[in-house]
Amino acid sequence: MATARSVTLKAASTSLWSLNRSSPKAKTVRALSTIMSPPSKAVVYEHHGPPDTVTRMIELSPVEVKENQVCVKMLAAPINPSDINRVYPVRPQVPAVGGYEGVGEVYSVGSAVKGLSPGDLVIPSPLSSGLFFAPFDRLLLFCFECLKFKIGTWQTYVVKDHDTWHKISKDSPIEYAATITVNPLTALRMLEDFTTLTAGDSVVQNGATSIVGQCVIQLARYRGIHSINIIRDRAGSDTVKEKLKALGADEVFTESQLEVKNVKSLLSNIPGPALGLNCVGGNAASLVLKFLRQGGTMVTYGGMSKKPITVPISCFIFKDLSLKGFWVQKWLTADRTKECREMVDYLLRLAQEGKLKYEMELVPFGKFHTALDKALGKHGSQPKQVIKF
Amino acid sequence: MATARSVTLKAASTSLWSLNRSSPKAKTVRALSTIMSPPSKAVVYEHHGPPDTVTRMIELSPVEVKENQVCVKMLAAPINPSDINRVYPVRPQVPAVGGYEGVGEVYSVGSAVKGLSPGDLVIPSPLSSGLFFAPFDRLLLFCFECLKFKIGTWQTYVVKDHDTWHKISKDSPIEYAATITVNPLTALRMLEDFTTLTAGDSVVQNGATSIVGQCVIQLARYRGIHSINIIRDRAGSDTVKEKLKALGADEVFTESQLEVKNVKSLLSNIPGPALGLNCVGGNAASLVLKFLRQGGTMVTYGGMSKKPITVPISCFIFKDLSLKGFWVQKWLTADRTKECREMVDYLLRLAQEGKLKYEMELVPFGKFHTALDKALGKHGSQPKQVIKF
């Protein structure tokens, strides 16, 4: 039955594609034939540098779809901060196609591929991208290991081994499918992995307007957990507060509102949080620490202010706090494949049911650089930019 | 048999003491008789304030030794930083007798006491002093709970419930018995509780010249674990290095020696440590973080520099470090009674065998205030001050 797979090419426009055989009996012929991908348009970078100057869109020639490989027609892919900022200690080898997350439709499959058929909706398997992490001390090695498995979602067609792809429900909303693996998964894991939170408990976070922050609010609320949210002081902060409360936030404070002796006195009927989430650093991290209750844990998953975290000694000795970090790409290890795919499906179901939402702006691939400029913050605060192919 | 206990008073010098009955058959008489302690000399403080001005030595009247109580003649008691500094968030109710640790000899026992006899060597049970810790948020409650069980070791005779005392081997060296519960126990627990270290691993610490630091070096060496030690820059640092190396330190660096790009390049044949211990804060804590390997843990148990700890975001996200705290008085909880007593016995055995040592100065009780001045640092760096009664 393995060789009986029907391989349909939806856009067999060039001569090479006609080599594809769909007859279940044509085993020997297929083995000798060659399935090729369509040519692909891709955003690549050939040097390291500012993303808006080093990236350009090019045409990539068709490549062979080998017997274990799958060609996926990309439908949508976000521009994540992790794609463009320079804090990461690892850089993929150049030249490379940009993009880490995305969603696509199976376009053609190699002769030995089971379980995936043309038309299936797939995302890069959460596992495939993060699997080959070397210890910090040997990160240079990582670049090479990683490259072999890097997807590069900013292109129209991607050909990769079949186990690179995770099939998702065809009903999944495309823009959520394209963005579920990095931010919502981070929010979910941070709520699950560091403390045991049950209904009635609370969590405190800064950077509450980020996509992760919005997911934390909604996932917490969905479990009956209160969220205490810290946002920057800015024009329109009242509107931001209303938005976050509409998502389910219990409390939203600007940093300046928390310049009081005892921040916990501002909480009404919410227990002190055992879990704090920090993606900002600096003063905003100190505020999270102040809210935490005895024995609590602060998890750092970002540093938007580019400032370090300053911790008074008493936080450790008398308040018995723990400080830890979370990086979803490191969390994704081989032994978590199944768990991870289940979580992605769970999150996509929540998105489909309208229980998990966040603002995104869909941008045609042709306008990639406009989207990149927005993602780089050149036009002020903008929704998450998601490329639509 | 419980009532057959022979109670001998060694110094029955005043009239009250003669009430003591030693006859095993005199049950009814004993129940009506009253055993009294000798009068006691004690260092008390009646107000909170600088220890050298608020403490004074007074005479305390004899008190009754009730049926479950034991009167202990103190032999030695240290002046610990925790006895005199003000960083602690809890203050015992005044007036109170000072001192937390110490060793004494059973002087007389109440009629219902089993397992302790006059002449036995005892220390305040590590459990009894730290048991009644309230959560940080309710620390005010603690003061009252604590007071009931506070020993107050700076006095010549102490009468407390029998389970307040832990009998130790009569061969135990007195000055170590008097100081084993706070510093050596801290060192042992920190090596045990946060990471799994096996022979060949390493640990990094600052404040290496402290008693805890010296214990860490020796306990680590005893298990085949390398120690990397950070000390202050000061006159005579070469002598200090030699002393610590004589105790078993593998590497000793002054802070200024570590002003290099990659501190780990200074290590020869020692693996990067998974455990770091910090009792200083500020730059000395940052140096510990720099030594730690991927996924390592820094445990803070003091803040001698009075400076906070500053942590770059990357330590959490990419280096995946955890920061925690340790406070031995909090560690000592009811469910750890047995474990704790075993550890104290283990540490005292090591001390007796000469495998655990640290410098102490024995001072007669009459010169308490001279010792206090030294402990307060008025005369520069001094050995640990231990009162001898």
XYZ file of C-alpha atoms in Angstrom, chain B residues 30-305:
276
model
C 8.525 13.747 93.511
C 5.267 14.687 91.862
C 4.696 17.183 94.605
C 8.275 18.353 94.848
C 9.712 21.050 92.640
C 12.970 20.825 90.736
C 14.435 24.258 90.177
C 17.240 25.373 87.903
C 20.217 27.218 89.301
C 20.101 30.967 88.805
C 21.386 31.832 85.334
C 23.550 34.578 83.932
C 22.259 35.687 80.555
C 22.921 38.210 77.826
C 19.546 39.766 77.110
C 18.241 42.570 74.980
C 15.216 44.502 76.092
C 14.967 46.702 73.002
C 15.821 46.346 69.346
C 18.845 48.331 68.260
C 22.602 48.036 67.730
C 23.581 44.787 69.485
C 26.489 46.344 71.371
C 24.244 48.942 72.995
C 21.039 47.002 73.634
C 22.537 43.845 75.098
C 23.445 43.495 78.738
C 24.301 40.687 81.080
C 21.859 40.023 83.893
C 21.099 37.439 86.538
C 17.971 35.371 85.973
C 16.217 33.776 88.930
C 15.928 30.013 89.160
C 12.954 28.577 87.306
C 11.062 25.371 87.828
C 12.097 22.346 85.793
C 8.694 20.883 84.957
C 8.100 17.197 84.469
C 8.800 17.285 80.711
C 11.616 19.781 80.900
C 15.372 19.581 81.010
C 17.773 22.028 82.584
C 20.964 22.356 80.569
C 24.165 23.950 81.739
C 25.497 25.725 78.665
C 29.084 24.995 77.714
C 29.605 27.065 74.560
C 27.597 29.231 72.165
C 28.695 31.209 69.132
C 27.862 34.754 68.129
C 26.486 34.204 64.635
C 25.898 36.940 62.065
C 22.240 35.948 62.231
C 22.264 36.788 65.936
C 23.451 40.301 65.383
C 22.563 41.631 61.979
C 19.424 43.326 61.008
C 18.608 41.818 57.624
C 16.267 39.287 59.103
C 12.635 40.093 58.594
C 11.635 38.610 61.932
C 12.463 39.972 65.327
C 11.829 38.045 68.456
C 9.680 39.744 71.009
C 11.725 41.562 73.610
C 12.956 41.128 76.270
C 14.762 38.013 75.129
C 17.945 36.104 75.782
C 20.239 36.233 72.758
C 21.826 33.343 70.876
C 20.477 30.589 68.675
C 23.108 27.871 68.678
C 25.140 26.304 71.411
C 26.028 23.177 73.329
C 25.405 22.279 76.912
C 25.383 19.489 79.465
C 22.185 18.158 80.991
C 22.071 19.408 84.560
C 18.732 18.101 85.776
C 15.648 16.550 84.207
C 11.954 16.656 85.021
C 10.201 13.594 86.389
C 8.665 12.486 83.077
C 11.748 12.908 80.912
C 13.129 9.830 79.160
C 16.290 9.446 77.144
C 18.230 12.304 78.693
C 20.299 12.114 81.864
C 22.466 14.540 83.747
C 25.866 14.743 82.104
C 24.565 14.138 78.582
C 25.878 16.501 75.941
C 23.035 18.251 74.096
C 22.458 20.934 71.494
C 19.210 22.755 70.853
C 17.442 20.410 68.485
C 17.863 21.787 64.979
C 14.153 21.337 64.642
C 12.937 23.143 67.715
C 14.188 26.548 66.749
C 12.971 26.734 63.195
C 9.745 24.842 63.366
C 7.168 27.517 63.606
C 7.720 29.476 60.474
C 4.733 31.250 59.089
C 4.568 32.153 55.400
C 6.354 35.372 54.538
C 3.089 37.220 54.245
C 2.251 36.476 57.849
C 5.633 36.882 59.434
C 4.313 38.909 62.300
C 2.670 35.791 63.564
C 5.998 34.079 63.531
C 7.445 36.194 66.280
C 4.992 34.879 68.790
C 5.138 31.289 67.666
C 8.886 31.412 67.613
C 9.244 32.948 70.999
C 7.729 29.984 72.727
C 10.498 27.805 71.409
C 13.409 30.176 71.329
C 16.331 28.805 73.232
C 18.449 31.838 73.973
C 21.817 30.136 74.232
C 23.687 33.074 75.710
C 23.034 32.061 79.287
C 24.532 29.701 81.787
C 21.466 27.520 82.447
C 18.554 26.923 80.096
C 15.338 25.112 80.997
C 13.257 23.890 78.055
C 11.033 20.973 77.062
C 12.929 17.727 76.630
C 12.252 17.571 72.867
C 14.025 20.891 72.505
C 17.285 19.042 73.001
C 19.236 16.711 70.782
C 21.666 14.417 72.555
C 25.032 14.190 70.833
C 28.073 12.005 71.352
C 30.047 12.859 74.493
C 33.211 12.809 72.368
C 32.000 15.726 70.246
C 34.428 18.654 70.226
C 32.633 21.349 72.199
C 33.319 24.318 69.904
C 32.092 22.382 66.854
C 29.049 21.097 68.683
C 28.244 24.707 69.503
C 28.383 25.794 65.870
C 27.339 22.801 63.778
C 23.672 23.585 63.202
C 23.852 26.844 61.296
C 26.917 27.017 59.075
C 28.027 23.428 58.399
C 24.426 22.315 57.969
C 23.862 25.121 55.461
C 26.906 23.988 53.484
C 25.787 20.369 53.508
C 22.209 21.056 52.447
C 23.229 23.379 49.642
C 25.526 20.705 48.226
C 22.755 18.124 48.452
C 19.439 19.760 47.699
C 19.702 21.651 44.423
C 21.704 19.522 42.004
C 23.013 16.003 41.911
C 26.756 16.262 42.265
C 28.981 13.242 41.942
C 32.705 12.759 42.167
C 34.456 14.737 39.432
C 31.780 17.456 39.264
C 32.430 20.958 40.468
C 30.862 23.744 42.500
C 31.600 27.477 42.411
C 31.151 29.814 45.355
C 31.883 33.325 46.459
C 32.529 34.327 50.070
C 34.746 31.269 50.225
C 36.466 32.375 53.419
C 33.230 32.332 55.425
C 32.626 29.362 57.683
C 29.993 28.058 55.272
C 32.486 28.561 52.439
C 35.180 26.616 54.282
C 32.700 23.828 55.012
C 31.668 23.716 51.336
C 35.295 23.280 50.294
C 35.857 20.439 52.756
C 32.545 18.638 52.257
C 32.970 18.880 48.477
C 36.526 17.589 48.601
C 35.442 14.747 50.875
C 33.056 13.672 48.073
C 35.541 14.167 45.249
C 33.848 17.347 44.039
C 36.049 20.199 42.832
C 35.511 23.639 44.295
C 36.094 26.932 42.500
C 36.339 29.706 45.053
C 35.992 33.460 44.744
C 37.384 35.762 47.419
C 37.548 39.521 47.903
C 40.568 41.494 46.780
C 42.440 42.381 49.963
C 45.867 42.602 51.437
C 47.110 39.117 52.145
C 44.911 37.395 49.588
C 47.776 35.051 48.715
C 47.831 33.784 52.295
C 44.074 33.327 52.203
C 44.399 31.347 48.964
C 46.940 29.055 50.540
C 44.719 28.486 53.567
C 41.724 27.580 51.411
C 43.833 25.305 49.226
C 45.089 23.586 52.344
C 41.438 22.880 53.200
C 40.981 21.288 49.774
C 40.034 24.144 47.435
C 40.908 23.375 43.806
C 40.855 26.942 42.522
C 40.801 30.256 44.378
C 40.421 33.560 42.518
C 40.108 37.112 43.725
C 37.330 39.076 42.069
C 39.807 41.175 40.108
C 41.446 38.077 38.677
C 38.109 37.261 37.106
C 37.875 40.481 35.096
C 38.433 38.510 31.918
C 36.206 37.819 28.953
C 35.730 34.136 29.621
C 36.192 33.122 33.239
C 35.909 29.459 32.343
C 39.124 29.667 30.356
C 40.855 30.003 33.725
C 39.815 26.505 34.740
C 42.190 23.696 33.989
C 40.761 20.207 34.024
C 37.698 21.130 36.046
C 34.288 20.797 34.418
C 31.968 23.804 34.427
C 29.988 23.819 37.679
C 26.276 22.975 37.760
C 25.985 24.518 41.228
C 26.932 27.982 42.377
C 26.679 29.348 45.904
C 26.320 33.042 46.607
C 26.525 34.771 49.975
C 27.762 38.136 48.696
C 25.579 39.549 45.898
C 26.638 42.312 43.503
C 29.644 41.617 41.280
C 30.633 38.504 43.230
C 27.254 36.973 42.378
C 27.672 37.868 38.691
C 30.991 36.014 38.723
C 29.309 32.893 40.068
C 26.746 33.141 37.244
C 29.543 33.426 34.688
C 31.158 30.217 35.879
C 27.942 28.195 35.851
C 27.373 25.834 33.000
C 24.242 25.580 30.851
C 21.252 24.672 33.004
C 23.094 25.380 36.274
C 21.656 26.675 39.534
C 22.855 29.506 41.758
C 21.755 29.320 45.367
C 21.815 32.542 47.394
C 22.169 32.182 51.158
C 23.548 35.558 52.134
C 24.210 39.095 50.938
C 27.346 40.316 52.625
C 27.935 43.140 50.115
